[in-house]
PDB file of C-alpha atoms in Angstrom:
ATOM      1  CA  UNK A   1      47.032  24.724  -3.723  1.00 37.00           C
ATOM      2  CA  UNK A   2      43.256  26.332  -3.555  1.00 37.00           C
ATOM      3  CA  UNK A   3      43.147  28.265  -0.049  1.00 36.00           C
ATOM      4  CA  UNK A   4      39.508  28.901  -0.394  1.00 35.00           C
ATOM      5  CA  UNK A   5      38.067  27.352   2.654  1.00 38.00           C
ATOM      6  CA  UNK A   6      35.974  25.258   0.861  1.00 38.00           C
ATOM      7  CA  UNK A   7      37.988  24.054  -1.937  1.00 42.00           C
ATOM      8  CA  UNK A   8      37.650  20.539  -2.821  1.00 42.00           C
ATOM      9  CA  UNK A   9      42.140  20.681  -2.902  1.00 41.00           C
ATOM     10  CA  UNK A  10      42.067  22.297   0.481  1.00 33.00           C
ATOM     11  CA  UNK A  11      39.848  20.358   2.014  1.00 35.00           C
ATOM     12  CA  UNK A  12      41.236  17.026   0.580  1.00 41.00           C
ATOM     13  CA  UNK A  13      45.526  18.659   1.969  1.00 43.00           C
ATOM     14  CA  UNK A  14      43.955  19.127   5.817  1.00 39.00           C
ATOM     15  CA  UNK A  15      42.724  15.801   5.652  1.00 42.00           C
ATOM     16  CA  UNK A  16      45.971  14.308   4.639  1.00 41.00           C
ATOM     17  CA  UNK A  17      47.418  16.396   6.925  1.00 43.00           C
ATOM     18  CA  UNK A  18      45.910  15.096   9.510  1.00 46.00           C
ATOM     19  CA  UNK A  19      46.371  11.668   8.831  1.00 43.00           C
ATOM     20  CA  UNK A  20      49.960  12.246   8.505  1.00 55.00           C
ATOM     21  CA  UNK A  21      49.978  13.919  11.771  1.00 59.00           C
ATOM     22  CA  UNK A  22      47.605  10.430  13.941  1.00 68.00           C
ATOM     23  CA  UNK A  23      50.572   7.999  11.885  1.00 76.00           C
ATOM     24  CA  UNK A  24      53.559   9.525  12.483  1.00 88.00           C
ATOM     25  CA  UNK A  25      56.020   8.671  15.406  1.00 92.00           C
ATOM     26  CA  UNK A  26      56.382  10.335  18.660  1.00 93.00           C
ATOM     27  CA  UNK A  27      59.720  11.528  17.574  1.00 93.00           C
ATOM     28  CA  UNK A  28      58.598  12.971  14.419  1.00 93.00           C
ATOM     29  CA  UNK A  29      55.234  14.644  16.630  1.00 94.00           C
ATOM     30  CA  UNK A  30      58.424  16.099  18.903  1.00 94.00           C
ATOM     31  CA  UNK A  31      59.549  17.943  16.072  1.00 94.00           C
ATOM     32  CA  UNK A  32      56.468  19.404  14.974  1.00 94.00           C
ATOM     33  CA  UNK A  33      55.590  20.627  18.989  1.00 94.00           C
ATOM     34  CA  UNK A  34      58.887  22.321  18.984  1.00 93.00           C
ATOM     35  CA  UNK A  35      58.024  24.667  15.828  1.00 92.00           C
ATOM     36  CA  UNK A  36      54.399  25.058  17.940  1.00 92.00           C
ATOM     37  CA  UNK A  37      52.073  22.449  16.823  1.00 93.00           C
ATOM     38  CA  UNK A  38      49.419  22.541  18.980  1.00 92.00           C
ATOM     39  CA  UNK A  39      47.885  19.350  17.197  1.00 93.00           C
ATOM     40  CA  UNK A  40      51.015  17.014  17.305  1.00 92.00           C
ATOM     41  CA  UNK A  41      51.247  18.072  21.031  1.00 93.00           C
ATOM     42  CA  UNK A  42      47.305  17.275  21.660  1.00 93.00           C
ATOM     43  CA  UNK A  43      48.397  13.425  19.775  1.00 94.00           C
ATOM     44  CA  UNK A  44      51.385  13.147  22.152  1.00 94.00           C
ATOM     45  CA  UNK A  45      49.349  14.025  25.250  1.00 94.00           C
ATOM     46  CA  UNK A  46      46.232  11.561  23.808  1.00 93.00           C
ATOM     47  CA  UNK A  47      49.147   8.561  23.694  1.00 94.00           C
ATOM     48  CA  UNK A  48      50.976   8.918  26.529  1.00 94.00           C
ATOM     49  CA  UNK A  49      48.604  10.562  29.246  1.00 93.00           C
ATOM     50  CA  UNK A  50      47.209   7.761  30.795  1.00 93.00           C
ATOM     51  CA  UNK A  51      51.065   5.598  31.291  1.00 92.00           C
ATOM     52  CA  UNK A  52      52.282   8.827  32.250  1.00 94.00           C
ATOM     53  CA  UNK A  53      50.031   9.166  35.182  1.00 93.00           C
ATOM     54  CA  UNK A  54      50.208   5.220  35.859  1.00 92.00           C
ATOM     55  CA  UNK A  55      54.019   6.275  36.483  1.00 92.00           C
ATOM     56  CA  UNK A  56      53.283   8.764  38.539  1.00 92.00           C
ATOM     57  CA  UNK A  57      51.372   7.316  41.045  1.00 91.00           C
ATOM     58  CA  UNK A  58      53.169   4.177  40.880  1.00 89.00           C
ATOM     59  CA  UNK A  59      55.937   6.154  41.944  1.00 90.00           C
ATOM     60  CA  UNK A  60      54.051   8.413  44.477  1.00 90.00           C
ATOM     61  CA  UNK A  61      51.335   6.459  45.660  1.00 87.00           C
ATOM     62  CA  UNK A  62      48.606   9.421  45.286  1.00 89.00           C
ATOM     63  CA  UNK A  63      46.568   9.983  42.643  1.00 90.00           C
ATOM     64  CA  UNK A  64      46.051  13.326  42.601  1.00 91.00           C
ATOM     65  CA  UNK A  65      50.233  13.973  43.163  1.00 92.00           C
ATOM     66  CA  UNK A  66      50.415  11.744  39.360  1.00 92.00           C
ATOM     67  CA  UNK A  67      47.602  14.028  37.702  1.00 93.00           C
ATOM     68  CA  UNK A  68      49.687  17.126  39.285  1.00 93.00           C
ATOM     69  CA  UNK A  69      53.064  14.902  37.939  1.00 94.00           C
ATOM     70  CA  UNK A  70      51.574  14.570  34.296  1.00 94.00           C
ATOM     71  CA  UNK A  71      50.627  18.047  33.527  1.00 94.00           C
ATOM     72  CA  UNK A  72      54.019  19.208  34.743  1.00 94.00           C
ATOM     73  CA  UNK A  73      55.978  16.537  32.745  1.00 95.00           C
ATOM     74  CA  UNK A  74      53.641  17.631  29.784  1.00 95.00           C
ATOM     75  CA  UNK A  75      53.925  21.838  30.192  1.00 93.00           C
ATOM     76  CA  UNK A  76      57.209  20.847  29.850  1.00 94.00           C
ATOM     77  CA  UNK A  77      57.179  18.898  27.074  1.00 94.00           C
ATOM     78  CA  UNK A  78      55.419  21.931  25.352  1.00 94.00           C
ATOM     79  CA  UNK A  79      58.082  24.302  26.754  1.00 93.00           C
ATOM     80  CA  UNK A  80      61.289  21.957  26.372  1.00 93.00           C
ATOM     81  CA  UNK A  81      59.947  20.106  22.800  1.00 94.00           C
ATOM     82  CA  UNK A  82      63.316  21.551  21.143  1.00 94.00           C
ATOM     83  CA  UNK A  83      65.518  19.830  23.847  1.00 93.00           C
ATOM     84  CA  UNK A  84      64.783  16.336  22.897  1.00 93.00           C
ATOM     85  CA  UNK A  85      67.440  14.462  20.775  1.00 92.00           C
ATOM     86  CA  UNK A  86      65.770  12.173  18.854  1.00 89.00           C
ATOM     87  CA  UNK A  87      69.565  10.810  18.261  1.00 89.00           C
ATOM     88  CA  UNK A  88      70.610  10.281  21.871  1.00 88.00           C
ATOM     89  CA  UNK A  89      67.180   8.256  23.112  1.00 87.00           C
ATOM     90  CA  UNK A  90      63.369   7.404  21.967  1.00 90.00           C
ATOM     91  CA  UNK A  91      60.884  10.180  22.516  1.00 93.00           C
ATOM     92  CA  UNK A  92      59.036   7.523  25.436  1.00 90.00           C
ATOM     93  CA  UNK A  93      62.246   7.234  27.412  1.00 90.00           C
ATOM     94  CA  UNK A  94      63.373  10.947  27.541  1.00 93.00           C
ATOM     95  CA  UNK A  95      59.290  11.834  28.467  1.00 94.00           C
ATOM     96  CA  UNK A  96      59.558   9.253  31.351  1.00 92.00           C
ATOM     97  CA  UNK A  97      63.011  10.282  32.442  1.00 91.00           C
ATOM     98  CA  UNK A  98      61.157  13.726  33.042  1.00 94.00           C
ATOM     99  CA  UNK A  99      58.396  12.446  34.688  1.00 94.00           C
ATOM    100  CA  UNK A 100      60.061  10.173  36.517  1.00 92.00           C
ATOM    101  CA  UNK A 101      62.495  12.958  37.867  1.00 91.00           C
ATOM    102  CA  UNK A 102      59.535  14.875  38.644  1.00 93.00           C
ATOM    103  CA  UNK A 103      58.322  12.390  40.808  1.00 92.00           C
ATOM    104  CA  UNK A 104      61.718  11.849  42.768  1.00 89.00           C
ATOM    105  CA  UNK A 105      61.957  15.795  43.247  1.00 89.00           C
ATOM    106  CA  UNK A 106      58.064  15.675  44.637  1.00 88.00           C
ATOM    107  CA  UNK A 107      59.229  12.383  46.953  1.00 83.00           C
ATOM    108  CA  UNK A 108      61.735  14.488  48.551  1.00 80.00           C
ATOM    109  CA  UNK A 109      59.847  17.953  49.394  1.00 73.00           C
ATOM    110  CA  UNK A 110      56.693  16.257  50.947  1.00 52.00           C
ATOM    111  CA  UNK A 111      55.863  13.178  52.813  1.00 52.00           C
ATOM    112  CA  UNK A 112      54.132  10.558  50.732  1.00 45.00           C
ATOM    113  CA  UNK A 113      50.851  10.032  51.532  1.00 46.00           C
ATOM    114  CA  UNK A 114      49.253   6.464  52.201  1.00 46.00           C
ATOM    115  CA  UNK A 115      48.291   4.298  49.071  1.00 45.00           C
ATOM    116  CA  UNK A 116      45.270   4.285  47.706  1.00 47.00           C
ATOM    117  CA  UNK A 117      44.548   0.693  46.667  1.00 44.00           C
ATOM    118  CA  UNK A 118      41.985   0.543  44.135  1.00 44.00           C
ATOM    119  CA  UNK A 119      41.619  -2.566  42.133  1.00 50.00           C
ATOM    120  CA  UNK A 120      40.660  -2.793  38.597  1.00 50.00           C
ATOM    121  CA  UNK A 121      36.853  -3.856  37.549  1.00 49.00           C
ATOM    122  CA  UNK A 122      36.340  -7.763  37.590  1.00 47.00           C
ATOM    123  CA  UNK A 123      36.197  -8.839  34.043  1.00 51.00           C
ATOM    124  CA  UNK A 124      32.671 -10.438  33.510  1.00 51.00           C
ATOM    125  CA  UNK A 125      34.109 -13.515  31.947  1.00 52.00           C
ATOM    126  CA  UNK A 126      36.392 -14.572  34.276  1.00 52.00           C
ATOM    127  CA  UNK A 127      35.435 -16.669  37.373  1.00 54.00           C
ATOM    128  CA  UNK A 128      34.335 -14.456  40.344  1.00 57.00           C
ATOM    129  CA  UNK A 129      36.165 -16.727  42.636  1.00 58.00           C
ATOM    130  CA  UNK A 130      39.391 -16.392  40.288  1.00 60.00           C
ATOM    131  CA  UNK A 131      39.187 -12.504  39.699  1.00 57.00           C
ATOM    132  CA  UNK A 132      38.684 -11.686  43.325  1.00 57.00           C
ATOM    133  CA  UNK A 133      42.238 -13.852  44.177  1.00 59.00           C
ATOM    134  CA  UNK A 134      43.574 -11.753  41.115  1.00 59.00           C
ATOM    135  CA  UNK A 135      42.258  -8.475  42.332  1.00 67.00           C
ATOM    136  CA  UNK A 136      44.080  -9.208  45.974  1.00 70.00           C
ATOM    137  CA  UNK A 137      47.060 -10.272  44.364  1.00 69.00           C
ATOM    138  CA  UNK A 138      47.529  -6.810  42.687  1.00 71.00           C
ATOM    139  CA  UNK A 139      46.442  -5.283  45.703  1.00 73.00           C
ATOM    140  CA  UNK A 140      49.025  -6.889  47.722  1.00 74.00           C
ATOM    141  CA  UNK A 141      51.649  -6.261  45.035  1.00 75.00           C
ATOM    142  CA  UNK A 142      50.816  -2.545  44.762  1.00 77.00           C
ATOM    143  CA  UNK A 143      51.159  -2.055  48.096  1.00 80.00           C
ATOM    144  CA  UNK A 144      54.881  -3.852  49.049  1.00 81.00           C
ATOM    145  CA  UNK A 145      55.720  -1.575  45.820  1.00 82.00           C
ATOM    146  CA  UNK A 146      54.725   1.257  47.718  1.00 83.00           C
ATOM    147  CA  UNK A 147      57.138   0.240  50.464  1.00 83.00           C
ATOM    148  CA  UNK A 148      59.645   0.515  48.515  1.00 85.00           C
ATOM    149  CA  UNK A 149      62.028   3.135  48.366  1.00 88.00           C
ATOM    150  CA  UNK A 150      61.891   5.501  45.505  1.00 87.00           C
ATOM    151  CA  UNK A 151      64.042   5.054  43.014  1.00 87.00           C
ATOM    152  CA  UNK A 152      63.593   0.999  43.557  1.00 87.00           C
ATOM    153  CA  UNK A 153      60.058   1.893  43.206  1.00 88.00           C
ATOM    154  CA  UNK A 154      60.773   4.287  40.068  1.00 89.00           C
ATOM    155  CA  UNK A 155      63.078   1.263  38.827  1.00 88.00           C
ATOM    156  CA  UNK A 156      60.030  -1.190  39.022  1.00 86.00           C
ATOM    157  CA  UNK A 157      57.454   0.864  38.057  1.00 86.00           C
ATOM    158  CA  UNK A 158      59.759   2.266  34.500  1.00 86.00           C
ATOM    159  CA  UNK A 159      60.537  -1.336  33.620  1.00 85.00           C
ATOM    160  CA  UNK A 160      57.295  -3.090  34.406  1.00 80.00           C
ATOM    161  CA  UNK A 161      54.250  -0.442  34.104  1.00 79.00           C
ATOM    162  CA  UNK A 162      55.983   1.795  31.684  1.00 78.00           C
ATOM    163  CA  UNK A 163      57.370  -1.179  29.646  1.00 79.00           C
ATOM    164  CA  UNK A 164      60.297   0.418  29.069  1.00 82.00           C
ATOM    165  CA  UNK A 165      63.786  -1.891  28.148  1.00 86.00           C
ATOM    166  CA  UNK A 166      66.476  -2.597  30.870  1.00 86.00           C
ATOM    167  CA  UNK A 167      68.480  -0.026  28.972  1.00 88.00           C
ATOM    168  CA  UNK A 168      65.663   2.600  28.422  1.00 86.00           C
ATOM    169  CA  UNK A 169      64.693   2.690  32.005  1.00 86.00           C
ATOM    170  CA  UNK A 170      68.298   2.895  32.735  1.00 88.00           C
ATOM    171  CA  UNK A 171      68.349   6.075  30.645  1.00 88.00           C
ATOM    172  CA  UNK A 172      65.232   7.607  31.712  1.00 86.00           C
ATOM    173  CA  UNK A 173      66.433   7.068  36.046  1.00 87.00           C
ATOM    174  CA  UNK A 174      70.204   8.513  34.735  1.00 88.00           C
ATOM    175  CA  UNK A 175      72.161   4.952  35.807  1.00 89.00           C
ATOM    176  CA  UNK A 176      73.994   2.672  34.191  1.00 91.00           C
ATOM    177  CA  UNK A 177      72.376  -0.826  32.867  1.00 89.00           C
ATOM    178  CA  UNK A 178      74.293  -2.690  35.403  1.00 92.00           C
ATOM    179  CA  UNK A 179      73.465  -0.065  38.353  1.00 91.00           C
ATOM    180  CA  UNK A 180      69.177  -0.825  36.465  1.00 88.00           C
ATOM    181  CA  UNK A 181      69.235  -4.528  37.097  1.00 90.00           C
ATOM    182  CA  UNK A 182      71.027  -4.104  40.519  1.00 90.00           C
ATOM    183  CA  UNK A 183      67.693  -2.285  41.666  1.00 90.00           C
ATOM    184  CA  UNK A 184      65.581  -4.506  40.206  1.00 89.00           C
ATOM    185  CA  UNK A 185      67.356  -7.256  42.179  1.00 89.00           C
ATOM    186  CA  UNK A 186      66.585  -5.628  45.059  1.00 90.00           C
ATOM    187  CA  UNK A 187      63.170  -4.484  44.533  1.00 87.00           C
ATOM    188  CA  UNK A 188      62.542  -7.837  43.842  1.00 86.00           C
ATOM    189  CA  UNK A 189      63.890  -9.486  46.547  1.00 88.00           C
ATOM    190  CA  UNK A 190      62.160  -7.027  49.227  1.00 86.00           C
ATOM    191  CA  UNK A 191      58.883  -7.212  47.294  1.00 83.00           C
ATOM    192  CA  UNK A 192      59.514 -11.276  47.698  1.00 83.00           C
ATOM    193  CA  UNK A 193      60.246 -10.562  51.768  1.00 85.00           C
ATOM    194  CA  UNK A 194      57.325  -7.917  51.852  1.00 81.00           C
ATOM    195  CA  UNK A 195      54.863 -10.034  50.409  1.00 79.00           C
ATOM    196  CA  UNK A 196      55.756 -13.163  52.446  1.00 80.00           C
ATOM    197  CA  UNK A 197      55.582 -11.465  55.367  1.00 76.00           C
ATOM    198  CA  UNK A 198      51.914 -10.661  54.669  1.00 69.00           C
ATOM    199  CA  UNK A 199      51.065 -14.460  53.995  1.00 64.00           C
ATOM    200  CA  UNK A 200      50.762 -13.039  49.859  1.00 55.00           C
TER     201      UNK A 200
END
């Protein structure tokens, strides 16, 4: 290969390098991290930043606790890359399990602070009328889930803002599937009495 810097053959490999690098899979991005990558860890952080602070303060009800959350779950991902068994889970579910587990360890030293309800923008199509009753709604949902207790509120928030399978977020809170849906039942059910309560 010509290593002149401006080699038509050099120039043409970092490009295809690069590309290689944007399609490949999480797992295979893992890999690369643990021998030092800088680059495949800068594509992992540009995917998975913004659930991994949704997560967060899902979980912990505080913004700037989830931004705190999500640059310790990712120094560790830079530190840790050659711990993850691309065998024994998918690279989404072991991240989650450590930010998740983050989160939990955070719930327990300090007292949570009160939510911070923001809702989203209005979408300028939609009915004013209908997006305001949509923007309460998530309001109101948001906050019973930040009544719950944490790991029904880590169970909800891996399964439903994560997206992460039954089994996945199983993995990622260290339960069994059964032990999964049995919090979801019950996060359910109080967000059900919660939200009732408050006329939702």
């Amino acid at each position: 290969m010509d290593t002149a810097p401006l080699g038509g053959t050099w120039v043409q490999d970092r490009q295809d390098v690069i590309l290689d690098a944007v399609d490949a899979t999480d797992e295979a991005l893992v890999a690369q991290v643990a021998g030092g990558d800088r680059r495949a860890y800068g594509l992992l952080v540009d995917r998975h930043l913004g659930r991994t602070v949704t997560i967060a303060r899902r979980i912990l009800n505080n913004q700037a606790d989830a931004e705190d959350v999500a640059q310790e779950a990712f120094l560790r991902l830079w530190r840790h890359a050659d711990r993850f068994d691309p065998g024994a889970a998918r690279f989404g579910t072991w991240f989650y399990r450590i930010t998740t587990n983050l989160c939990l360890d955070r719930t327990r030293r300090t007292p949570m602070a009160a939510l911070e309800v923001a809702g989203d923008p209005a979408d300028p199509a939609m009915d004013q009328e209908r997006s305001l009753s949509d923007q309460r709604t998530r309001q109101a949902v948001a906050a019973a889930v930040a009544y719950l207790p944490d790991r029904l509120r880590a169970a909800v928030t891996l399964t439903y803002d994560g997206g992460l399978s039954n089994a996945e977020a199983a993995r990622a809170l260290d339960v069994s599937v059964k032990a999964l849906e049995s919090l979801l039942v019950r996060a359910r059910r109080a967000l059900r009495e919660k939200l009732a309560g408050w006329g939702a």
